């Protein structure tokens, strides 16, 4: 027998020692590792600058959405019984821009930034400082469309149908711009596509802006395009506008469950966020508009 102090010298060789070390290390189970986080793309929010004038990607997104929407609306307006022409569409572009800016800014200050307005009423006109509400912009655009149709003698409901079919284009570009700006991010997640946003801590978060771009932009556009070209729904004035309102609201409410609520508002009641509270009435209005469209006598 060998005593504790009489180990053979061969067992102290480097080869023997390595074998002992390996036999000890092998049984240990590997620790599961989380997939690496997706780094936030290093994109300068300023697209380009001309002297003191800086053009941001966010502004380009609005411009791209309006121009592409204008083109698509001009090409498709003949399908809708609104008695509108491509020239009417071109004339309406300025009305749309004014409705989006005025309604979007006032909506933001009313729903999200009333404290800003209380401190400085002149902030209502500081659109260059950011802060726009889609729900406010939607209301402003609806008022602009109603006034425009009254002046031109166009069918308001059918004209809104035509507009509704191209709004998702602007929504897509707008949500992508939100992602580029690193704003309106989602809640923390351990999913492999979680993104670490600058200014949002070290936790990976849902890229909720891209979820909205996919649902409110791509999916809703495809659905409305199909209904407008493959079904007789265009002959039910208001029906497509109702589908848009309901479809947008459902998409927004769904994404709100993984979107971080506004820091200064938080949750309004339980899981309810301001986005949900504003979208629920729009969903109801969309359903009512759709039902009313089918209650009217058909062609």
PDB file of C-alpha atoms in Angstrom:
ATOM      1  CA  UNK A   1       0.000   0.000   0.000  1.00  0.00           C
ATOM      2  CA  UNK A   2       1.085   3.520  -0.589  1.00  0.00           C
ATOM      3  CA  UNK A   3       0.945   6.066   2.103  1.00  0.00           C
ATOM      4  CA  UNK A   4      -0.071   9.623   1.552  1.00  0.00           C
ATOM      5  CA  UNK A   5       3.532  10.651   1.290  1.00  0.00           C
ATOM      6  CA  UNK A   6       4.749   7.878  -1.026  1.00  0.00           C
ATOM      7  CA  UNK A   7       3.007   8.657  -4.366  1.00  0.00           C
ATOM      8  CA  UNK A   8       5.103   7.357  -7.262  1.00  0.00           C
ATOM      9  CA  UNK A   9       7.113  10.046  -8.944  1.00  0.00           C
ATOM     10  CA  UNK A  10       5.553   9.150 -12.328  1.00  0.00           C
ATOM     11  CA  UNK A  11       2.199  10.423 -11.120  1.00  0.00           C
ATOM     12  CA  UNK A  12       3.719  13.853 -10.723  1.00  0.00           C
ATOM     13  CA  UNK A  13       4.709  14.110 -14.368  1.00  0.00           C
ATOM     14  CA  UNK A  14       3.067  16.879 -16.449  1.00  0.00           C
ATOM     15  CA  UNK A  15       1.173  14.317 -18.541  1.00  0.00           C
ATOM     16  CA  UNK A  16      -0.314  12.659 -15.464  1.00  0.00           C
ATOM     17  CA  UNK A  17      -1.184  15.982 -13.928  1.00  0.00           C
ATOM     18  CA  UNK A  18      -2.987  17.059 -17.100  1.00  0.00           C
ATOM     19  CA  UNK A  19      -5.003  13.840 -17.144  1.00  0.00           C
ATOM     20  CA  UNK A  20      -6.043  14.395 -13.558  1.00  0.00           C
ATOM     21  CA  UNK A  21      -7.090  17.953 -14.341  1.00  0.00           C
ATOM     22  CA  UNK A  22      -9.153  16.885 -17.343  1.00  0.00           C
ATOM     23  CA  UNK A  23     -10.901  14.166 -15.398  1.00  0.00           C
ATOM     24  CA  UNK A  24     -11.966  16.766 -12.871  1.00  0.00           C
ATOM     25  CA  UNK A  25     -13.118  19.386 -15.416  1.00  0.00           C
ATOM     26  CA  UNK A  26     -15.130  17.152 -17.743  1.00  0.00           C
ATOM     27  CA  UNK A  27     -18.003  16.254 -15.412  1.00  0.00           C
ATOM     28  CA  UNK A  28     -18.967  19.919 -14.862  1.00  0.00           C
ATOM     29  CA  UNK A  29     -22.067  20.837 -16.868  1.00  0.00           C
ATOM     30  CA  UNK A  30     -21.808  23.831 -19.185  1.00  0.00           C
ATOM     31  CA  UNK A  31     -23.725  26.896 -18.059  1.00  0.00           C
ATOM     32  CA  UNK A  32     -26.490  27.980 -20.441  1.00  0.00           C
ATOM     33  CA  UNK A  33     -25.697  31.277 -22.082  1.00  0.00           C
ATOM     34  CA  UNK A  34     -28.163  33.884 -23.315  1.00  0.00           C
ATOM     35  CA  UNK A  35     -27.909  34.834 -26.984  1.00  0.00           C
ATOM     36  CA  UNK A  36     -25.968  38.065 -27.446  1.00  0.00           C
ATOM     37  CA  UNK A  37     -28.072  41.233 -27.506  1.00  0.00           C
ATOM     38  CA  UNK A  38     -28.643  43.005 -30.798  1.00  0.00           C
ATOM     39  CA  UNK A  39     -26.637  46.242 -30.684  1.00  0.00           C
ATOM     40  CA  UNK A  40     -28.497  49.394 -31.597  1.00  0.00           C
ATOM     41  CA  UNK A  41     -27.411  50.462 -35.092  1.00  0.00           C
ATOM     42  CA  UNK A  42     -25.130  53.459 -34.949  1.00  0.00           C
ATOM     43  CA  UNK A  43     -27.151  55.715 -37.251  1.00  0.00           C
ATOM     44  CA  UNK A  44     -26.792  59.467 -37.011  1.00  0.00           C
ATOM     45  CA  UNK A  45     -30.313  60.942 -36.661  1.00  0.00           C
ATOM     46  CA  UNK A  46     -29.144  63.768 -38.946  1.00  0.00           C
ATOM     47  CA  UNK A  47     -29.283  62.537 -42.544  1.00  0.00           C
ATOM     48  CA  UNK A  48     -27.278  65.441 -43.935  1.00  0.00           C
ATOM     49  CA  UNK A  49     -26.564  69.106 -43.337  1.00  0.00           C
ATOM     50  CA  UNK A  50     -26.389  72.073 -45.687  1.00  0.00           C
ATOM     51  CA  UNK A  51     -24.592  74.811 -43.806  1.00  0.00           C
ATOM     52  CA  UNK A  52     -26.610  75.542 -40.657  1.00  0.00           C
ATOM     53  CA  UNK A  53     -29.596  73.597 -42.013  1.00  0.00           C
ATOM     54  CA  UNK A  54     -29.774  69.998 -40.764  1.00  0.00           C
ATOM     55  CA  UNK A  55     -32.121  67.439 -42.284  1.00  0.00           C
ATOM     56  CA  UNK A  56     -33.057  64.588 -39.973  1.00  0.00           C
ATOM     57  CA  UNK A  57     -34.138  61.094 -40.945  1.00  0.00           C
ATOM     58  CA  UNK A  58     -37.394  61.753 -39.097  1.00  0.00           C
ATOM     59  CA  UNK A  59     -38.223  64.640 -41.436  1.00  0.00           C
ATOM     60  CA  UNK A  60     -37.258  62.556 -44.461  1.00  0.00           C
ATOM     61  CA  UNK A  61     -39.577  59.796 -43.243  1.00  0.00           C
ATOM     62  CA  UNK A  62     -42.509  62.226 -43.177  1.00  0.00           C
ATOM     63  CA  UNK A  63     -41.596  63.528 -46.634  1.00  0.00           C
ATOM     64  CA  UNK A  64     -41.207  60.013 -48.068  1.00  0.00           C
ATOM     65  CA  UNK A  65     -44.523  58.908 -46.575  1.00  0.00           C
ATOM     66  CA  UNK A  66     -46.393  61.917 -47.956  1.00  0.00           C
ATOM     67  CA  UNK A  67     -44.836  61.705 -51.436  1.00  0.00           C
ATOM     68  CA  UNK A  68     -45.356  57.957 -51.811  1.00  0.00           C
ATOM     69  CA  UNK A  69     -48.867  58.214 -50.383  1.00  0.00           C
ATOM     70  CA  UNK A  70     -49.608  61.032 -52.842  1.00  0.00           C
ATOM     71  CA  UNK A  71     -48.446  58.901 -55.758  1.00  0.00           C
ATOM     72  CA  UNK A  72     -50.429  55.835 -54.705  1.00  0.00           C
ATOM     73  CA  UNK A  73     -53.552  57.887 -54.013  1.00  0.00           C
ATOM     74  CA  UNK A  74     -53.328  59.596 -57.406  1.00  0.00           C
ATOM     75  CA  UNK A  75     -53.082  56.211 -59.112  1.00  0.00           C
ATOM     76  CA  UNK A  76     -56.001  54.655 -57.234  1.00  0.00           C
ATOM     77  CA  UNK A  77     -58.467  57.519 -56.749  1.00  0.00           C
ATOM     78  CA  UNK A  78     -60.437  56.472 -59.847  1.00  0.00           C
ATOM     79  CA  UNK A  79     -61.573  53.300 -58.046  1.00  0.00           C
ATOM     80  CA  UNK A  80     -63.491  55.256 -55.426  1.00  0.00           C
ATOM     81  CA  UNK A  81     -66.884  56.914 -56.062  1.00  0.00           C
ATOM     82  CA  UNK A  82     -65.782  60.195 -54.516  1.00  0.00           C
ATOM     83  CA  UNK A  83     -65.827  62.148 -57.808  1.00  0.00           C
ATOM     84  CA  UNK A  84     -62.208  63.106 -57.113  1.00  0.00           C
ATOM     85  CA  UNK A  85     -59.404  63.415 -59.652  1.00  0.00           C
ATOM     86  CA  UNK A  86     -55.602  63.249 -59.407  1.00  0.00           C
ATOM     87  CA  UNK A  87     -55.642  67.059 -59.404  1.00  0.00           C
ATOM     88  CA  UNK A  88     -57.874  67.029 -56.329  1.00  0.00           C
ATOM     89  CA  UNK A  89     -55.389  64.678 -54.689  1.00  0.00           C
ATOM     90  CA  UNK A  90     -52.490  67.013 -55.502  1.00  0.00           C
ATOM     91  CA  UNK A  91     -54.390  69.978 -54.075  1.00  0.00           C
ATOM     92  CA  UNK A  92     -55.223  68.018 -50.928  1.00  0.00           C
ATOM     93  CA  UNK A  93     -51.564  67.315 -50.095  1.00  0.00           C
ATOM     94  CA  UNK A  94     -51.063  70.742 -48.512  1.00  0.00           C
ATOM     95  CA  UNK A  95     -54.268  70.321 -46.516  1.00  0.00           C
ATOM     96  CA  UNK A  96     -52.979  66.970 -45.285  1.00  0.00           C
ATOM     97  CA  UNK A  97     -49.646  68.413 -44.187  1.00  0.00           C
ATOM     98  CA  UNK A  98     -51.350  71.207 -42.254  1.00  0.00           C
ATOM     99  CA  UNK A  99     -53.797  68.770 -40.653  1.00  0.00           C
ATOM    100  CA  UNK A 100     -51.006  66.415 -39.586  1.00  0.00           C
ATOM    101  CA  UNK A 101     -48.814  69.168 -38.136  1.00  0.00           C
ATOM    102  CA  UNK A 102     -51.535  71.116 -36.334  1.00  0.00           C
ATOM    103  CA  UNK A 103     -53.487  68.086 -35.133  1.00  0.00           C
ATOM    104  CA  UNK A 104     -50.407  66.036 -34.314  1.00  0.00           C
ATOM    105  CA  UNK A 105     -48.799  68.810 -32.285  1.00  0.00           C
ATOM    106  CA  UNK A 106     -51.950  69.805 -30.409  1.00  0.00           C
ATOM    107  CA  UNK A 107     -52.741  66.147 -29.773  1.00  0.00           C
ATOM    108  CA  UNK A 108     -49.298  65.584 -28.290  1.00  0.00           C
ATOM    109  CA  UNK A 109     -49.580  68.590 -25.993  1.00  0.00           C
ATOM    110  CA  UNK A 110     -53.101  67.611 -24.932  1.00  0.00           C
ATOM    111  CA  UNK A 111     -52.532  63.888 -24.373  1.00  0.00           C
ATOM    112  CA  UNK A 112     -48.840  63.657 -23.499  1.00  0.00           C
ATOM    113  CA  UNK A 113     -47.322  67.079 -22.860  1.00  0.00           C
ATOM    114  CA  UNK A 114     -49.933  69.216 -21.123  1.00  0.00           C
ATOM    115  CA  UNK A 115     -47.317  70.072 -18.480  1.00  0.00           C
ATOM    116  CA  UNK A 116     -45.126  71.567 -21.224  1.00  0.00           C
ATOM    117  CA  UNK A 117     -47.999  73.760 -22.405  1.00  0.00           C
ATOM    118  CA  UNK A 118     -48.686  74.881 -18.841  1.00  0.00           C
ATOM    119  CA  UNK A 119     -45.071  75.985 -18.398  1.00  0.00           C
ATOM    120  CA  UNK A 120     -44.660  77.630 -21.797  1.00  0.00           C
ATOM    121  CA  UNK A 121     -47.709  78.217 -24.042  1.00  0.00           C
ATOM    122  CA  UNK A 122     -45.402  79.175 -26.921  1.00  0.00           C
ATOM    123  CA  UNK A 123     -44.194  75.540 -26.993  1.00  0.00           C
ATOM    124  CA  UNK A 124     -47.366  74.722 -28.913  1.00  0.00           C
ATOM    125  CA  UNK A 125     -45.690  76.131 -32.020  1.00  0.00           C
ATOM    126  CA  UNK A 126     -42.221  74.633 -31.438  1.00  0.00           C
ATOM    127  CA  UNK A 127     -42.741  71.653 -33.738  1.00  0.00           C
ATOM    128  CA  UNK A 128     -38.983  71.493 -34.393  1.00  0.00           C
ATOM    129  CA  UNK A 129     -38.501  70.377 -30.784  1.00  0.00           C
ATOM    130  CA  UNK A 130     -40.344  67.120 -31.515  1.00  0.00           C
ATOM    131  CA  UNK A 131     -43.521  65.723 -30.057  1.00  0.00           C
ATOM    132  CA  UNK A 132     -46.304  64.578 -32.386  1.00  0.00           C
ATOM    133  CA  UNK A 133     -49.323  62.397 -31.669  1.00  0.00           C
ATOM    134  CA  UNK A 134     -50.671  60.053 -34.332  1.00  0.00           C
ATOM    135  CA  UNK A 135     -54.181  60.238 -32.885  1.00  0.00           C
ATOM    136  CA  UNK A 136     -54.021  64.039 -32.994  1.00  0.00           C
ATOM    137  CA  UNK A 137     -52.645  63.975 -36.537  1.00  0.00           C
ATOM    138  CA  UNK A 138     -55.436  61.606 -37.560  1.00  0.00           C
ATOM    139  CA  UNK A 139     -58.065  63.962 -36.149  1.00  0.00           C
ATOM    140  CA  UNK A 140     -56.427  66.947 -37.841  1.00  0.00           C
ATOM    141  CA  UNK A 141     -56.324  65.124 -41.176  1.00  0.00           C
ATOM    142  CA  UNK A 142     -59.996  64.139 -40.841  1.00  0.00           C
ATOM    143  CA  UNK A 143     -61.002  67.766 -40.253  1.00  0.00           C
ATOM    144  CA  UNK A 144     -58.880  68.855 -43.220  1.00  0.00           C
ATOM    145  CA  UNK A 145     -60.484  66.185 -45.440  1.00  0.00           C
ATOM    146  CA  UNK A 146     -63.995  67.211 -44.372  1.00  0.00           C
ATOM    147  CA  UNK A 147     -63.359  70.889 -45.139  1.00  0.00           C
ATOM    148  CA  UNK A 148     -61.687  70.041 -48.451  1.00  0.00           C
ATOM    149  CA  UNK A 149     -64.567  67.811 -49.549  1.00  0.00           C
ATOM    150  CA  UNK A 150     -67.123  70.452 -48.580  1.00  0.00           C
ATOM    151  CA  UNK A 151     -65.340  73.057 -50.689  1.00  0.00           C
ATOM    152  CA  UNK A 152     -64.802  70.759 -53.687  1.00  0.00           C
ATOM    153  CA  UNK A 153     -68.133  68.960 -53.512  1.00  0.00           C
ATOM    154  CA  UNK A 154     -66.542  65.520 -53.102  1.00  0.00           C
ATOM    155  CA  UNK A 155     -67.909  62.456 -51.342  1.00  0.00           C
ATOM    156  CA  UNK A 156     -66.352  62.662 -47.890  1.00  0.00           C
ATOM    157  CA  UNK A 157     -66.774  59.008 -46.839  1.00  0.00           C
ATOM    158  CA  UNK A 158     -65.440  57.623 -50.097  1.00  0.00           C
ATOM    159  CA  UNK A 159     -62.569  60.130 -50.146  1.00  0.00           C
ATOM    160  CA  UNK A 160     -61.626  58.971 -46.640  1.00  0.00           C
ATOM    161  CA  UNK A 161     -61.661  55.378 -47.900  1.00  0.00           C
ATOM    162  CA  UNK A 162     -59.105  56.289 -50.544  1.00  0.00           C
ATOM    163  CA  UNK A 163     -56.929  58.129 -48.020  1.00  0.00           C
ATOM    164  CA  UNK A 164     -57.151  55.281 -45.499  1.00  0.00           C
ATOM    165  CA  UNK A 165     -55.634  52.867 -48.015  1.00  0.00           C
ATOM    166  CA  UNK A 166     -52.392  54.877 -48.198  1.00  0.00           C
ATOM    167  CA  UNK A 167     -51.997  56.058 -44.594  1.00  0.00           C
ATOM    168  CA  UNK A 168     -50.141  52.828 -43.639  1.00  0.00           C
ATOM    169  CA  UNK A 169     -47.318  53.929 -45.950  1.00  0.00           C
ATOM    170  CA  UNK A 170     -46.692  56.974 -43.785  1.00  0.00           C
ATOM    171  CA  UNK A 171     -47.042  54.911 -40.625  1.00  0.00           C
ATOM    172  CA  UNK A 172     -44.365  52.511 -41.838  1.00  0.00           C
ATOM    173  CA  UNK A 173     -41.823  55.253 -42.514  1.00  0.00           C
ATOM    174  CA  UNK A 174     -42.703  57.038 -39.283  1.00  0.00           C
ATOM    175  CA  UNK A 175     -42.166  53.965 -37.109  1.00  0.00           C
ATOM    176  CA  UNK A 176     -38.870  53.159 -38.807  1.00  0.00           C
ATOM    177  CA  UNK A 177     -37.817  56.752 -38.080  1.00  0.00           C
ATOM    178  CA  UNK A 178     -38.763  56.229 -34.415  1.00  0.00           C
ATOM    179  CA  UNK A 179     -36.400  53.253 -34.377  1.00  0.00           C
ATOM    180  CA  UNK A 180     -33.577  55.217 -36.017  1.00  0.00           C
ATOM    181  CA  UNK A 181     -34.057  57.998 -33.454  1.00  0.00           C
ATOM    182  CA  UNK A 182     -33.860  55.454 -30.634  1.00  0.00           C
ATOM    183  CA  UNK A 183     -37.193  56.546 -29.136  1.00  0.00           C
ATOM    184  CA  UNK A 184     -40.482  54.938 -28.106  1.00  0.00           C
ATOM    185  CA  UNK A 185     -38.718  51.664 -27.350  1.00  0.00           C
ATOM    186  CA  UNK A 186     -40.269  48.556 -25.871  1.00  0.00           C
ATOM    187  CA  UNK A 187     -40.152  46.916 -22.478  1.00  0.00           C
ATOM    188  CA  UNK A 188     -37.240  44.722 -21.332  1.00  0.00           C
ATOM    189  CA  UNK A 189     -37.087  41.294 -22.964  1.00  0.00           C
ATOM    190  CA  UNK A 190     -34.878  38.201 -22.978  1.00  0.00           C
ATOM    191  CA  UNK A 191     -35.779  37.334 -26.575  1.00  0.00           C
ATOM    192  CA  UNK A 192     -32.791  36.971 -28.911  1.00  0.00           C
ATOM    193  CA  UNK A 193     -33.756  40.048 -30.958  1.00  0.00           C
ATOM    194  CA  UNK A 194     -33.864  42.365 -27.954  1.00  0.00           C
ATOM    195  CA  UNK A 195     -32.113  45.657 -28.679  1.00  0.00           C
ATOM    196  CA  UNK A 196     -30.070  47.718 -26.224  1.00  0.00           C
ATOM    197  CA  UNK A 197     -31.168  51.283 -26.927  1.00  0.00           C
ATOM    198  CA  UNK A 198     -28.953  54.203 -25.931  1.00  0.00           C
ATOM    199  CA  UNK A 199     -30.536  56.078 -23.068  1.00  0.00           C
ATOM    200  CA  UNK A 200     -32.719  53.126 -22.044  1.00  0.00           C
ATOM    201  CA  UNK A 201     -30.275  51.370 -19.733  1.00  0.00           C
ATOM    202  CA  UNK A 202     -28.282  48.195 -20.295  1.00  0.00           C
ATOM    203  CA  UNK A 203     -31.295  45.891 -20.607  1.00  0.00           C
ATOM    204  CA  UNK A 204     -32.259  44.626 -24.070  1.00  0.00           C
ATOM    205  CA  UNK A 205     -35.729  45.774 -25.069  1.00  0.00           C
ATOM    206  CA  UNK A 206     -38.425  44.928 -27.572  1.00  0.00           C
ATOM    207  CA  UNK A 207     -37.926  46.889 -30.819  1.00  0.00           C
ATOM    208  CA  UNK A 208     -41.586  47.872 -30.575  1.00  0.00           C
ATOM    209  CA  UNK A 209     -41.169  50.536 -33.261  1.00  0.00           C
ATOM    210  CA  UNK A 210     -40.433  47.780 -35.794  1.00  0.00           C
ATOM    211  CA  UNK A 211     -43.393  45.731 -34.556  1.00  0.00           C
ATOM    212  CA  UNK A 212     -45.627  48.721 -35.259  1.00  0.00           C
ATOM    213  CA  UNK A 213     -43.983  49.317 -38.636  1.00  0.00           C
ATOM    214  CA  UNK A 214     -44.824  45.729 -39.575  1.00  0.00           C
ATOM    215  CA  UNK A 215     -48.407  45.684 -38.255  1.00  0.00           C
ATOM    216  CA  UNK A 216     -49.619  49.252 -38.812  1.00  0.00           C
ATOM    217  CA  UNK A 217     -47.573  49.685 -41.957  1.00  0.00           C
ATOM    218  CA  UNK A 218     -47.055  46.514 -43.972  1.00  0.00           C
ATOM    219  CA  UNK A 219     -49.878  44.241 -42.778  1.00  0.00           C
ATOM    220  CA  UNK A 220     -52.546  46.952 -42.718  1.00  0.00           C
ATOM    221  CA  UNK A 221     -51.490  48.231 -46.145  1.00  0.00           C
ATOM    222  CA  UNK A 222     -51.725  44.741 -47.668  1.00  0.00           C
ATOM    223  CA  UNK A 223     -55.152  44.112 -46.097  1.00  0.00           C
ATOM    224  CA  UNK A 224     -56.607  47.429 -47.266  1.00  0.00           C
ATOM    225  CA  UNK A 225     -55.075  47.042 -50.709  1.00  0.00           C
ATOM    226  CA  UNK A 226     -56.661  43.615 -51.053  1.00  0.00           C
ATOM    227  CA  UNK A 227     -60.079  44.835 -49.905  1.00  0.00           C
ATOM    228  CA  UNK A 228     -59.938  47.848 -52.227  1.00  0.00           C
ATOM    229  CA  UNK A 229     -58.928  45.900 -55.334  1.00  0.00           C
ATOM    230  CA  UNK A 230     -60.375  42.411 -54.842  1.00  0.00           C
ATOM    231  CA  UNK A 231     -63.703  43.079 -53.153  1.00  0.00           C
ATOM    232  CA  UNK A 232     -66.647  45.445 -53.812  1.00  0.00           C
ATOM    233  CA  UNK A 233     -66.014  47.263 -50.525  1.00  0.00           C
ATOM    234  CA  UNK A 234     -65.066  50.469 -52.360  1.00  0.00           C
ATOM    235  CA  UNK A 235     -68.754  50.799 -53.245  1.00  0.00           C
ATOM    236  CA  UNK A 236     -69.643  50.991 -49.544  1.00  0.00           C
ATOM    237  CA  UNK A 237     -68.397  54.500 -48.692  1.00  0.00           C
ATOM    238  CA  UNK A 238     -66.782  54.539 -45.278  1.00  0.00           C
ATOM    239  CA  UNK A 239     -66.213  50.790 -45.013  1.00  0.00           C
ATOM    240  CA  UNK A 240     -62.489  50.878 -45.789  1.00  0.00           C
ATOM    241  CA  UNK A 241     -61.987  53.847 -43.477  1.00  0.00           C
ATOM    242  CA  UNK A 242     -63.678  51.821 -40.739  1.00  0.00           C
ATOM    243  CA  UNK A 243     -61.386  48.864 -41.421  1.00  0.00           C
ATOM    244  CA  UNK A 244     -58.372  51.157 -41.189  1.00  0.00           C
ATOM    245  CA  UNK A 245     -59.455  52.697 -37.887  1.00  0.00           C
ATOM    246  CA  UNK A 246     -60.183  49.303 -36.349  1.00  0.00           C
ATOM    247  CA  UNK A 247     -57.064  47.680 -37.808  1.00  0.00           C
ATOM    248  CA  UNK A 248     -54.762  50.440 -36.629  1.00  0.00           C
ATOM    249  CA  UNK A 249     -56.275  50.436 -33.158  1.00  0.00           C
ATOM    250  CA  UNK A 250     -55.951  46.661 -32.767  1.00  0.00           C
ATOM    251  CA  UNK A 251     -52.324  46.799 -33.899  1.00  0.00           C
ATOM    252  CA  UNK A 252     -51.515  49.669 -31.549  1.00  0.00           C
ATOM    253  CA  UNK A 253     -53.213  48.069 -28.549  1.00  0.00           C
ATOM    254  CA  UNK A 254     -51.400  44.780 -29.192  1.00  0.00           C
ATOM    255  CA  UNK A 255     -47.966  46.421 -29.386  1.00  0.00           C
ATOM    256  CA  UNK A 256     -48.680  48.557 -26.306  1.00  0.00           C
ATOM    257  CA  UNK A 257     -48.369  45.383 -24.230  1.00  0.00           C
ATOM    258  CA  UNK A 258     -44.640  45.249 -25.047  1.00  0.00           C
ATOM    259  CA  UNK A 259     -44.026  48.980 -25.479  1.00  0.00           C
ATOM    260  CA  UNK A 260     -42.585  51.023 -22.633  1.00  0.00           C
ATOM    261  CA  UNK A 261     -45.182  53.571 -21.475  1.00  0.00           C
ATOM    262  CA  UNK A 262     -44.241  57.227 -21.482  1.00  0.00           C
ATOM    263  CA  UNK A 263     -42.012  57.885 -18.487  1.00  0.00           C
ATOM    264  CA  UNK A 264     -43.958  60.929 -17.276  1.00  0.00           C
ATOM    265  CA  UNK A 265     -47.325  59.145 -17.617  1.00  0.00           C
ATOM    266  CA  UNK A 266     -46.632  55.501 -16.805  1.00  0.00           C
ATOM    267  CA  UNK A 267     -49.614  53.177 -16.525  1.00  0.00           C
ATOM    268  CA  UNK A 268     -52.890  55.043 -16.199  1.00  0.00           C
ATOM    269  CA  UNK A 269     -54.868  52.190 -14.614  1.00  0.00           C
ATOM    270  CA  UNK A 270     -53.576  48.655 -14.243  1.00  0.00           C
ATOM    271  CA  UNK A 271     -51.950  47.691 -17.561  1.00  0.00           C
ATOM    272  CA  UNK A 272     -53.608  50.556 -19.464  1.00  0.00           C
ATOM    273  CA  UNK A 273     -51.325  53.044 -21.192  1.00  0.00           C
ATOM    274  CA  UNK A 274     -52.209  56.311 -22.875  1.00  0.00           C
ATOM    275  CA  UNK A 275     -51.807  54.631 -26.268  1.00  0.00           C
ATOM    276  CA  UNK A 276     -54.421  52.040 -25.315  1.00  0.00           C
ATOM    277  CA  UNK A 277     -56.812  54.616 -23.884  1.00  0.00           C
ATOM    278  CA  UNK A 278     -56.667  56.658 -27.095  1.00  0.00           C
ATOM    279  CA  UNK A 279     -56.928  53.619 -29.378  1.00  0.00           C
ATOM    280  CA  UNK A 280     -59.985  52.021 -27.765  1.00  0.00           C
ATOM    281  CA  UNK A 281     -62.387  54.849 -28.790  1.00  0.00           C
ATOM    282  CA  UNK A 282     -60.873  54.830 -32.298  1.00  0.00           C
ATOM    283  CA  UNK A 283     -61.535  51.087 -32.491  1.00  0.00           C
ATOM    284  CA  UNK A 284     -65.167  51.635 -31.500  1.00  0.00           C
ATOM    285  CA  UNK A 285     -65.554  54.479 -34.001  1.00  0.00           C
ATOM    286  CA  UNK A 286     -64.062  52.295 -36.734  1.00  0.00           C
ATOM    287  CA  UNK A 287     -66.546  49.514 -36.007  1.00  0.00           C
ATOM    288  CA  UNK A 288     -69.467  51.970 -36.046  1.00  0.00           C
ATOM    289  CA  UNK A 289     -68.300  53.523 -39.328  1.00  0.00           C
ATOM    290  CA  UNK A 290     -68.013  50.080 -40.930  1.00  0.00           C
ATOM    291  CA  UNK A 291     -71.479  49.015 -39.754  1.00  0.00           C
ATOM    292  CA  UNK A 292     -73.030  52.266 -40.955  1.00  0.00           C
ATOM    293  CA  UNK A 293     -71.397  51.809 -44.365  1.00  0.00           C
ATOM    294  CA  UNK A 294     -73.243  48.525 -44.814  1.00  0.00           C
ATOM    295  CA  UNK A 295     -76.531  49.872 -43.494  1.00  0.00           C
ATOM    296  CA  UNK A 296     -76.731  52.345 -46.348  1.00  0.00           C
ATOM    297  CA  UNK A 297     -78.310  51.112 -49.570  1.00  0.00           C
ATOM    298  CA  UNK A 298     -75.717  49.521 -51.826  1.00  0.00           C
ATOM    299  CA  UNK A 299     -75.096  50.363 -55.493  1.00  0.00           C
TER     300      UNK A 299
END
